[in-house]
CSV table of C-alpha atoms in Angstrom, one decimal:
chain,number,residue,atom,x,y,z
A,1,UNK,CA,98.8,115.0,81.6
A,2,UNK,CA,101.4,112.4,81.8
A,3,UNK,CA,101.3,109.5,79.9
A,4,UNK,CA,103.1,106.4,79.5
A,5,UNK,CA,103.5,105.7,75.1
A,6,UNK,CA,104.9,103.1,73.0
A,7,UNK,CA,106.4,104.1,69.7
A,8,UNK,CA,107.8,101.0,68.8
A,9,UNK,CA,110.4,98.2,69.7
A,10,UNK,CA,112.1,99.0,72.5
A,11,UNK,CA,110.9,102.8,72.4
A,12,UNK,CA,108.7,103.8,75.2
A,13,UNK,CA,108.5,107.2,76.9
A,14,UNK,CA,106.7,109.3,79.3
A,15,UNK,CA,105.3,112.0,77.9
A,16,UNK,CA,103.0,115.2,78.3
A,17,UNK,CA,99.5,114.6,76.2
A,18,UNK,CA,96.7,116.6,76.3
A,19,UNK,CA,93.6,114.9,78.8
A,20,UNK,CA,90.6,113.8,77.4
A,21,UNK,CA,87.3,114.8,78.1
A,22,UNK,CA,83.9,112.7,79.1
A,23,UNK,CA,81.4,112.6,76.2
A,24,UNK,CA,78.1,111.2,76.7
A,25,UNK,CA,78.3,107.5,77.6
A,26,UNK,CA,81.4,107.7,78.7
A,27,UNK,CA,83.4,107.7,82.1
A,28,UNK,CA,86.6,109.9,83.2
A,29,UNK,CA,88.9,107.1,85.7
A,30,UNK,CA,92.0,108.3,87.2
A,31,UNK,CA,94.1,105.1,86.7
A,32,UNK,CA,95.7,103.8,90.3
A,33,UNK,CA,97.4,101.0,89.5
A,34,UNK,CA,98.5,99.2,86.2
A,35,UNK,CA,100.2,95.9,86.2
A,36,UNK,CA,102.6,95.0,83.4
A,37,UNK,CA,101.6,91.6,81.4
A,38,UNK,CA,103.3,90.0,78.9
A,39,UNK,CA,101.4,91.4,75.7
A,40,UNK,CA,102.9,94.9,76.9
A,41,UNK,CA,106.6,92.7,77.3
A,42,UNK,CA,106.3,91.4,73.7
A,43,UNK,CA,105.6,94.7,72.0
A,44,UNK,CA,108.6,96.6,73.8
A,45,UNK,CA,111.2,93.7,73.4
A,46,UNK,CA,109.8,92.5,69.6
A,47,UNK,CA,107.7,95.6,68.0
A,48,UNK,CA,104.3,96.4,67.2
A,49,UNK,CA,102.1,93.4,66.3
A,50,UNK,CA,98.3,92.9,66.5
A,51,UNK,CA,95.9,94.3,67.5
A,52,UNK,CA,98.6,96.8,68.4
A,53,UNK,CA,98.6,99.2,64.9
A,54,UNK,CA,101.8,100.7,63.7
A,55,UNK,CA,103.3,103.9,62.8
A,56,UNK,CA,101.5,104.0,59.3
A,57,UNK,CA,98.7,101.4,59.9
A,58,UNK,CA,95.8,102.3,62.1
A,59,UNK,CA,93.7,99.6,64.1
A,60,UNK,CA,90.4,99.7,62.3
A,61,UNK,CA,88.4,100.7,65.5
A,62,UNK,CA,90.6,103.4,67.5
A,63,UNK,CA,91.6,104.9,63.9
A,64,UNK,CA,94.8,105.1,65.6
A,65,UNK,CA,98.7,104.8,64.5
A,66,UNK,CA,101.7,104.7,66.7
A,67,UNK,CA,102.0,106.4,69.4
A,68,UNK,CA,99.7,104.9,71.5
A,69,UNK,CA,99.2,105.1,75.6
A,70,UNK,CA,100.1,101.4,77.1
A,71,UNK,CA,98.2,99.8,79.9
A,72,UNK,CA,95.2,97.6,79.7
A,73,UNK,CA,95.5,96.0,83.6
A,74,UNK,CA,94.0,98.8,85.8
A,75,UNK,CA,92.3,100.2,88.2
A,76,UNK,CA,91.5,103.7,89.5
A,77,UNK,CA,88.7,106.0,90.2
A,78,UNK,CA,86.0,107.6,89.0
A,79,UNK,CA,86.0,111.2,88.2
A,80,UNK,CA,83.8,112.0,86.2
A,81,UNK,CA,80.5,110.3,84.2
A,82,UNK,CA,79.0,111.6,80.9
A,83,UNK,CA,75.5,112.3,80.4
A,84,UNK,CA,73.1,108.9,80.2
A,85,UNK,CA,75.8,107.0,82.6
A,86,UNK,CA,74.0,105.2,85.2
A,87,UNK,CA,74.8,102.7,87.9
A,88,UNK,CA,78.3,105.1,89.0
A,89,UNK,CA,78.9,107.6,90.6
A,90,UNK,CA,82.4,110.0,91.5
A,91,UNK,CA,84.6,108.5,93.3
A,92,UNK,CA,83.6,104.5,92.7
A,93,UNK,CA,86.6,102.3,92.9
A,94,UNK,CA,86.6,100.8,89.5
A,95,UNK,CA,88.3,98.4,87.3
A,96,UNK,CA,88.0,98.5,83.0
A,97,UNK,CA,87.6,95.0,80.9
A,98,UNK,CA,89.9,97.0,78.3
A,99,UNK,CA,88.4,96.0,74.9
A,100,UNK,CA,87.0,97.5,71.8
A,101,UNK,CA,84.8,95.8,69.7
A,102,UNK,CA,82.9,96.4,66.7
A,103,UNK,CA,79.4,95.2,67.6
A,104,UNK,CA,78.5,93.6,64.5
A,105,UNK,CA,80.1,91.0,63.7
A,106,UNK,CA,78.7,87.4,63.9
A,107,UNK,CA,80.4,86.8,67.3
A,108,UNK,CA,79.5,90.1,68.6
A,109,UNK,CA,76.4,89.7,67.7
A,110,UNK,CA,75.9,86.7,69.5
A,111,UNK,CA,77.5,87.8,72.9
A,112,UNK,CA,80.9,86.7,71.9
A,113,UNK,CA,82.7,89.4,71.9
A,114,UNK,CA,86.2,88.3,72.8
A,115,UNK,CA,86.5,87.1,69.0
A,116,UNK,CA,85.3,90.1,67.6
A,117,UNK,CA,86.7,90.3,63.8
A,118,UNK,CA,88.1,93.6,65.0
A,119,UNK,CA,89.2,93.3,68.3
A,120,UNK,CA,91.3,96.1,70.0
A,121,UNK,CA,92.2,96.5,73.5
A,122,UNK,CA,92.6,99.5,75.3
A,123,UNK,CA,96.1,100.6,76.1
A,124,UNK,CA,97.3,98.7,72.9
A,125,UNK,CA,95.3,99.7,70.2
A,126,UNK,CA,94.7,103.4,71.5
A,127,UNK,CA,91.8,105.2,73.0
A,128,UNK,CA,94.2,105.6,76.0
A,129,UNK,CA,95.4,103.4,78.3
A,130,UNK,CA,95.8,102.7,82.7
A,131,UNK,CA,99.4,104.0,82.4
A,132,UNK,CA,98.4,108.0,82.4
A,133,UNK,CA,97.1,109.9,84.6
A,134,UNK,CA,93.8,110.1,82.9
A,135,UNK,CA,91.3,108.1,80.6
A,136,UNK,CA,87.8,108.5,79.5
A,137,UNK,CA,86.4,104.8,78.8
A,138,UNK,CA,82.8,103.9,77.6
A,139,UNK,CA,80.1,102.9,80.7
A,140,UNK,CA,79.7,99.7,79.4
A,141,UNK,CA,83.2,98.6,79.9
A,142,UNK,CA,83.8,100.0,83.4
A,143,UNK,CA,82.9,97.4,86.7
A,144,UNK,CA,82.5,99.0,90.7
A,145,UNK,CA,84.8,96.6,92.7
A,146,UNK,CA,83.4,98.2,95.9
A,147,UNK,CA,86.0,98.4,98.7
A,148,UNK,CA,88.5,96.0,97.0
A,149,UNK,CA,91.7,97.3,97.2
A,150,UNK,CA,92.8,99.1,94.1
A,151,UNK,CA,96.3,97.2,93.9
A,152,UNK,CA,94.3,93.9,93.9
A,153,UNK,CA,91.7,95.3,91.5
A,154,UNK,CA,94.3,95.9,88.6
A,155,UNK,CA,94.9,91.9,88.5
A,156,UNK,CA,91.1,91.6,87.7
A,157,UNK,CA,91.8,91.2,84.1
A,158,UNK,CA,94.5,88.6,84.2
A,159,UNK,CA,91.8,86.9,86.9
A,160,UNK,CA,89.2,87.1,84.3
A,161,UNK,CA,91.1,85.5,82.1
A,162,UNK,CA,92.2,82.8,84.0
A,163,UNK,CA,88.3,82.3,84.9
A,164,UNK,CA,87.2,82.1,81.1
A,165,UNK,CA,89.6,79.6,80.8
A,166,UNK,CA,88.3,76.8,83.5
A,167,UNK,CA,84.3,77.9,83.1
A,168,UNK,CA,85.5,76.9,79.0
A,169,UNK,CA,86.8,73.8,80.1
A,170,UNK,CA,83.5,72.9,81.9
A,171,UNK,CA,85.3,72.8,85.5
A,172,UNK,CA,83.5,71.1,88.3
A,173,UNK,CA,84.1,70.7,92.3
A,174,UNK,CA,85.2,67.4,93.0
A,175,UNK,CA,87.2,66.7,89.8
A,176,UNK,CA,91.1,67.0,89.9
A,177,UNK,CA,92.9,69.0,87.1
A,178,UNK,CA,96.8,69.5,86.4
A,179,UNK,CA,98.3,73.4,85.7
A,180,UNK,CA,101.2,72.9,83.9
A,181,UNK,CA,103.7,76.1,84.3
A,182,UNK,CA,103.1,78.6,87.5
A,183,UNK,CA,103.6,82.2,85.1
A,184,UNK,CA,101.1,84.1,86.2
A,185,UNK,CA,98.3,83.0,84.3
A,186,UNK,CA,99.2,79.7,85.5
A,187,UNK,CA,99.0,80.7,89.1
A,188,UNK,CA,95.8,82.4,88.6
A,189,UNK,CA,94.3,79.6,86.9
A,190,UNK,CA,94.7,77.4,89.8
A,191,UNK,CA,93.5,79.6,92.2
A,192,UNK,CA,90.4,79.8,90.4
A,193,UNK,CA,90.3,76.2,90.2
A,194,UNK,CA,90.6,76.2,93.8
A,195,UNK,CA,87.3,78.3,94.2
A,196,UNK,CA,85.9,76.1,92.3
A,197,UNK,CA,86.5,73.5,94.8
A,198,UNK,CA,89.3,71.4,92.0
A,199,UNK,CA,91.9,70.0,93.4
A,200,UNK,CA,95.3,71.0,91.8
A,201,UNK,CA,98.5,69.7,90.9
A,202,UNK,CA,101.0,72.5,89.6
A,203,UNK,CA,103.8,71.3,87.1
A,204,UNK,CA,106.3,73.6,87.3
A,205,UNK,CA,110.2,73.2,86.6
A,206,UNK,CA,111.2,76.9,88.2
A,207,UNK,CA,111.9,76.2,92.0
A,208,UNK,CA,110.9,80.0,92.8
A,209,UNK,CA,107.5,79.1,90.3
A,210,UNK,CA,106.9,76.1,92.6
A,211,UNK,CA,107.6,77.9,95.9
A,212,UNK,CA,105.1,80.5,94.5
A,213,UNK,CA,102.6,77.9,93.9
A,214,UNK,CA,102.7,76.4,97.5
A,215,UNK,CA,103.3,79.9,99.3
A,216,UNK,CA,99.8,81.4,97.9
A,217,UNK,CA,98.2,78.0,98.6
A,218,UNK,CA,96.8,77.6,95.1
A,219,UNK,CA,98.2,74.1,94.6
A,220,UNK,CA,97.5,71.2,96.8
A,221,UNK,CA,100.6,69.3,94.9
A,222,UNK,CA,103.5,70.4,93.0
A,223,UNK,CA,105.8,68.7,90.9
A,224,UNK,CA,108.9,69.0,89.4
A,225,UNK,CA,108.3,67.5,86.2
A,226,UNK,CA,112.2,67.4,85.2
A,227,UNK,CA,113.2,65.4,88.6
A,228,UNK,CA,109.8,64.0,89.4
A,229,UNK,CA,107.4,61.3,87.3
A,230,UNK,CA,104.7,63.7,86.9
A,231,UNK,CA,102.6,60.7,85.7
A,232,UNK,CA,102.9,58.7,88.5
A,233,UNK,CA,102.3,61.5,91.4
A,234,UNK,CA,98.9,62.4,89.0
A,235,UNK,CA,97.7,58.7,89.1
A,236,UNK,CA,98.7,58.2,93.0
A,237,UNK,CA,95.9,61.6,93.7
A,238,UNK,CA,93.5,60.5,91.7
A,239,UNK,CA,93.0,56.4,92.7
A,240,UNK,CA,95.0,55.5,89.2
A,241,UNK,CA,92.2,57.1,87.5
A,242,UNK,CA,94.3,60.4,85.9
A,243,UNK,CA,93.2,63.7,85.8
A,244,UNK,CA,89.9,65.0,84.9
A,245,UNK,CA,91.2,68.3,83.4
A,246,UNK,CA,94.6,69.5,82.6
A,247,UNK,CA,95.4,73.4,81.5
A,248,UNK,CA,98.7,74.5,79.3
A,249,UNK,CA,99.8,77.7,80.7
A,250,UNK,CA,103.3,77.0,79.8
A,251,UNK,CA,103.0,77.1,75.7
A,252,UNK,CA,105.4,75.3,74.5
A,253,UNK,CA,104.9,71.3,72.8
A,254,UNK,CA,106.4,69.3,75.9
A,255,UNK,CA,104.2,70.1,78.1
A,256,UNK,CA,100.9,69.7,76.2
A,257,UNK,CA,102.6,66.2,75.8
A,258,UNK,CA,103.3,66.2,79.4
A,259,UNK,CA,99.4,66.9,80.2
A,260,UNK,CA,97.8,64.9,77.8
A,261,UNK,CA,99.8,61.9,79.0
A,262,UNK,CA,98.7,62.6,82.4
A,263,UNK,CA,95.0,62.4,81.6
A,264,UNK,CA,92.4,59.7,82.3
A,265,UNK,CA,89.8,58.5,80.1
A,266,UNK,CA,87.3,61.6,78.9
A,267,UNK,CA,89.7,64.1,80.0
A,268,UNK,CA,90.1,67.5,78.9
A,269,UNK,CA,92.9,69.7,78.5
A,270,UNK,CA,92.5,73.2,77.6
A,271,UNK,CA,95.1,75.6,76.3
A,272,UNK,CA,95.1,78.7,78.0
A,273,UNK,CA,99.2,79.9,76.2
A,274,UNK,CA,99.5,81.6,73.3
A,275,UNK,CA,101.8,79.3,71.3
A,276,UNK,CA,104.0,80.6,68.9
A,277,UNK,CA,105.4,77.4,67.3
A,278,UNK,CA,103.0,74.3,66.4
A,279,UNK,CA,103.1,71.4,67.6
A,280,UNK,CA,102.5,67.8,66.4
A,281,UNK,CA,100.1,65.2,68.1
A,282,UNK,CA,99.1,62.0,67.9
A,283,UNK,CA,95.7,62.3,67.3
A,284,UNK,CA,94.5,59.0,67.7
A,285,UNK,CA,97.0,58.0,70.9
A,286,UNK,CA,96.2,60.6,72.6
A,287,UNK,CA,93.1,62.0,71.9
A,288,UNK,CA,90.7,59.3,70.4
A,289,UNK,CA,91.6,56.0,72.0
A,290,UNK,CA,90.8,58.0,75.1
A,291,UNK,CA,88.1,59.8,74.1
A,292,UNK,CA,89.5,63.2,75.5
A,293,UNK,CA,88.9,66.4,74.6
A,294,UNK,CA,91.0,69.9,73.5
A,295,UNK,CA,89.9,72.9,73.9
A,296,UNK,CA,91.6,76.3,74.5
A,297,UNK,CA,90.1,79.7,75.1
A,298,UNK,CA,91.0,83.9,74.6
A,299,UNK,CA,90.3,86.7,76.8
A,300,UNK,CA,87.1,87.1,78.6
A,301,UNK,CA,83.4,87.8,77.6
A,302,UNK,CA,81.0,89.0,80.4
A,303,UNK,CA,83.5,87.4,82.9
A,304,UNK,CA,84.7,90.1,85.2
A,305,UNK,CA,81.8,90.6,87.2
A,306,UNK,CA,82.2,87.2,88.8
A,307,UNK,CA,86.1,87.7,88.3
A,308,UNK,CA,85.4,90.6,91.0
A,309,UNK,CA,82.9,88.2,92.9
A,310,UNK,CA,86.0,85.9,93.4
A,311,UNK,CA,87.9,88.3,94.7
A,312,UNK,CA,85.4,90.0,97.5
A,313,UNK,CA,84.1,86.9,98.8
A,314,UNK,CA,87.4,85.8,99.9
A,315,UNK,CA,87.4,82.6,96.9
A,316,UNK,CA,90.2,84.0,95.7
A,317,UNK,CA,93.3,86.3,97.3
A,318,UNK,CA,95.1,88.5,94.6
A,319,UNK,CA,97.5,89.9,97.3
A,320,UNK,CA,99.7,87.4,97.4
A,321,UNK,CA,100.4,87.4,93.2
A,322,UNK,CA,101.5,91.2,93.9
A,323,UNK,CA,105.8,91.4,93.9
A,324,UNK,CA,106.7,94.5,92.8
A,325,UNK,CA,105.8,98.2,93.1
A,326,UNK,CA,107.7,100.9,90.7
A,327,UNK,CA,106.6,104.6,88.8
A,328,UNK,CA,105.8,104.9,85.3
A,329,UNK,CA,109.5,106.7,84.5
A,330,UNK,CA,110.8,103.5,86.0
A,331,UNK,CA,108.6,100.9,83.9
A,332,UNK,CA,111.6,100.2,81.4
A,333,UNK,CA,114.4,99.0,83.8
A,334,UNK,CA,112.4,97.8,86.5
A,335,UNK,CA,109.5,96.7,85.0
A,336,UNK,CA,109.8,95.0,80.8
A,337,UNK,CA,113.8,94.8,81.8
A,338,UNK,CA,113.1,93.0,85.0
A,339,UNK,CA,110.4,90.6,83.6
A,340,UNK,CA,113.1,89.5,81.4
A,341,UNK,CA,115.8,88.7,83.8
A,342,UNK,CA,114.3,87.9,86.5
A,343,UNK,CA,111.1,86.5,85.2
A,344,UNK,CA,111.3,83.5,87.7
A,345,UNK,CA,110.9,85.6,91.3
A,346,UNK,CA,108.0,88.0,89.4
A,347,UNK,CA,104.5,87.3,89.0
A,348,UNK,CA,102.8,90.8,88.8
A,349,UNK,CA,104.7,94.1,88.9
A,350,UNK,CA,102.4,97.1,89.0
A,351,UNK,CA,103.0,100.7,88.2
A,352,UNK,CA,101.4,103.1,90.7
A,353,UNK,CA,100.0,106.1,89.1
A,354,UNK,CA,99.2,107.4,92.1
């Protein structure tokens, strides 16, 4: 079968591999569409980096080294199920929460599974991945979407992460919380705020961003933060009272400073970037006079269910976050190359296997 691989920095290829077969417990997909997110970015433009193994160091769970099949945003449909699988059946439209966990570790063991000590992810750290033609997953990790369509369905697990984020930061209807940066985790973060009946104010310095922001109707106000007082338009929609909750999905140090200015007594902001620089705050300014609260969260633990929820009771509308179609022999020039350079006008490109 065909298969999408990563050998390293800047090294990716399509490629014949051999198809795996069901075992019991288990569940054959034929992957319809992948999306391409930034973990998949960073390993092509910087090089293998955890929970991705290398060429000479396997990942503790898959027991595999480099090559490995990318893709870990997908959707497809079911071919096949192994013996004991219940609850499927051939030809479900499905979507995979991509992850592989030990199962005994303290946080596994208490249902926390998204900091597993060993965590892997599917389509990084091997056993396959959404960008071949094939893959054989285990039951517990696949989720029926019903008749959502299967180009939506692959943005399930950026969703799910996105609705980890504001369940973690305790997010209630009536309150009023600033996004700061419209990427697409941003975007999706206030749209599940949105669901949540929050109202939003997107920070965003990228005109296309803040078009995007206003087109889908996930923000009820957006700001330029480098020509606008982001401040004062936050304390003119909430009554002078600030924001209740603010979420960093730009990572980088000005805007946390940016949010935690714009936050009202008891406020919380929660960190949804990865940053890869620290930053320095002033603790007591800006968190204990105030008596905020920081928070940030990872990935998703028993969240795609309601993820999928969202999606078919009409809470939340995927289709609009979807911007480009290509192939998987077309995923380097038009999809990690694209990203790059044209980052701006791009929220989800998906490969169709299809």
């Amino acid at each position: 079968m065909k298969a999408v691989r990563f050998y390293g920095k800047e090294d990716v290829r399509v490629e014949d591999i051999e198809e795996p077969q069901v075992r019991p417990g288990t569940v054959k997909i034929r992957p319809a569409f992948n999306g391409i997110c930034g973990s998949d970015l960073h390993l092509y433009h910087d090089g293998p980096m955890p929970p991705a193994p290398t060429s000479d160091s396997p990942h503790p769970l898959s027991g595999e080294t480099l090559p490995v099949v990318l893709g870990h945003e997908f959707s497809g449909v079911v071919e096949e199920l192994g013996d004991g699988v219940e609850g499927l059946a051939v030809g479900d439209h499905v979507v995979v929460e991509p992850l592989m966990v030990d199962g005994t570790c303290p946080a596994c063991q208490k249902g926390a599974y998204n900091l597993c000590e060993q965590m892997g992810f599917i389509g990084i750290s091997g056993r396959g991945g959404g960008l071949s033609e094939h893959i054989v997953v285990e039951e517990r990790w696949v989720h029926p979407v019903g008749d959502m369509p299967l180009d939506q369905a692959a943005m399930i697990e950026p969703l799910s992460v996105a609705l980890h984020s504001v369940k973690h930061a305790q997010a209630k209807a009536g309150q009023t919380a600033v996004v700061g940066g419209a990427g697409p985790i941003g975007l999706l973060v206030a749209a599940v705020l949105k669901a949540f009946g929050v109202k939003t104010i997107v920070s965003e310095v990228s005109k296309i961003r803040r078009e995007t922001a206003t087109s889908t109707g996930v923000a009820d106000v957006v700001v330029d933060p480098a020509n606008e007082d982001l401040k004062s338009v936050v304390l003119s929609e909430t009554n002078g009272a600030g924001a209740d909750l603010a979420f960093d999905a730009a990572g980088v140090g000005v805007v946390v400073n940016q949010l935690l200015e714009v936050l009202g007594g008891n406020g919380r902001l929660e960190i949804v970037a990865i940053h890869s620089k620290p930053i320095e705050l002033n603790i007591v300014a800006q968190l204990t006079m105030q008596d905020r609260q920081i928070g940030s969260s990872i990935g998703y633990a028993h969240d795609h269910a309601e993820a999928i929820e969202l999606v078919r009771s009409g809470k939340v509308d995927l289709q609009p976050f979807i911007t480009s179609r290509i192939r998987p022999d077309e995923i380097v020039e038009k999809g990690f190359e694209r990203l790059i350079t044209n980052k701006d006008s791009e929220v989800k490109i998906l490969v169709e296997m299809s």
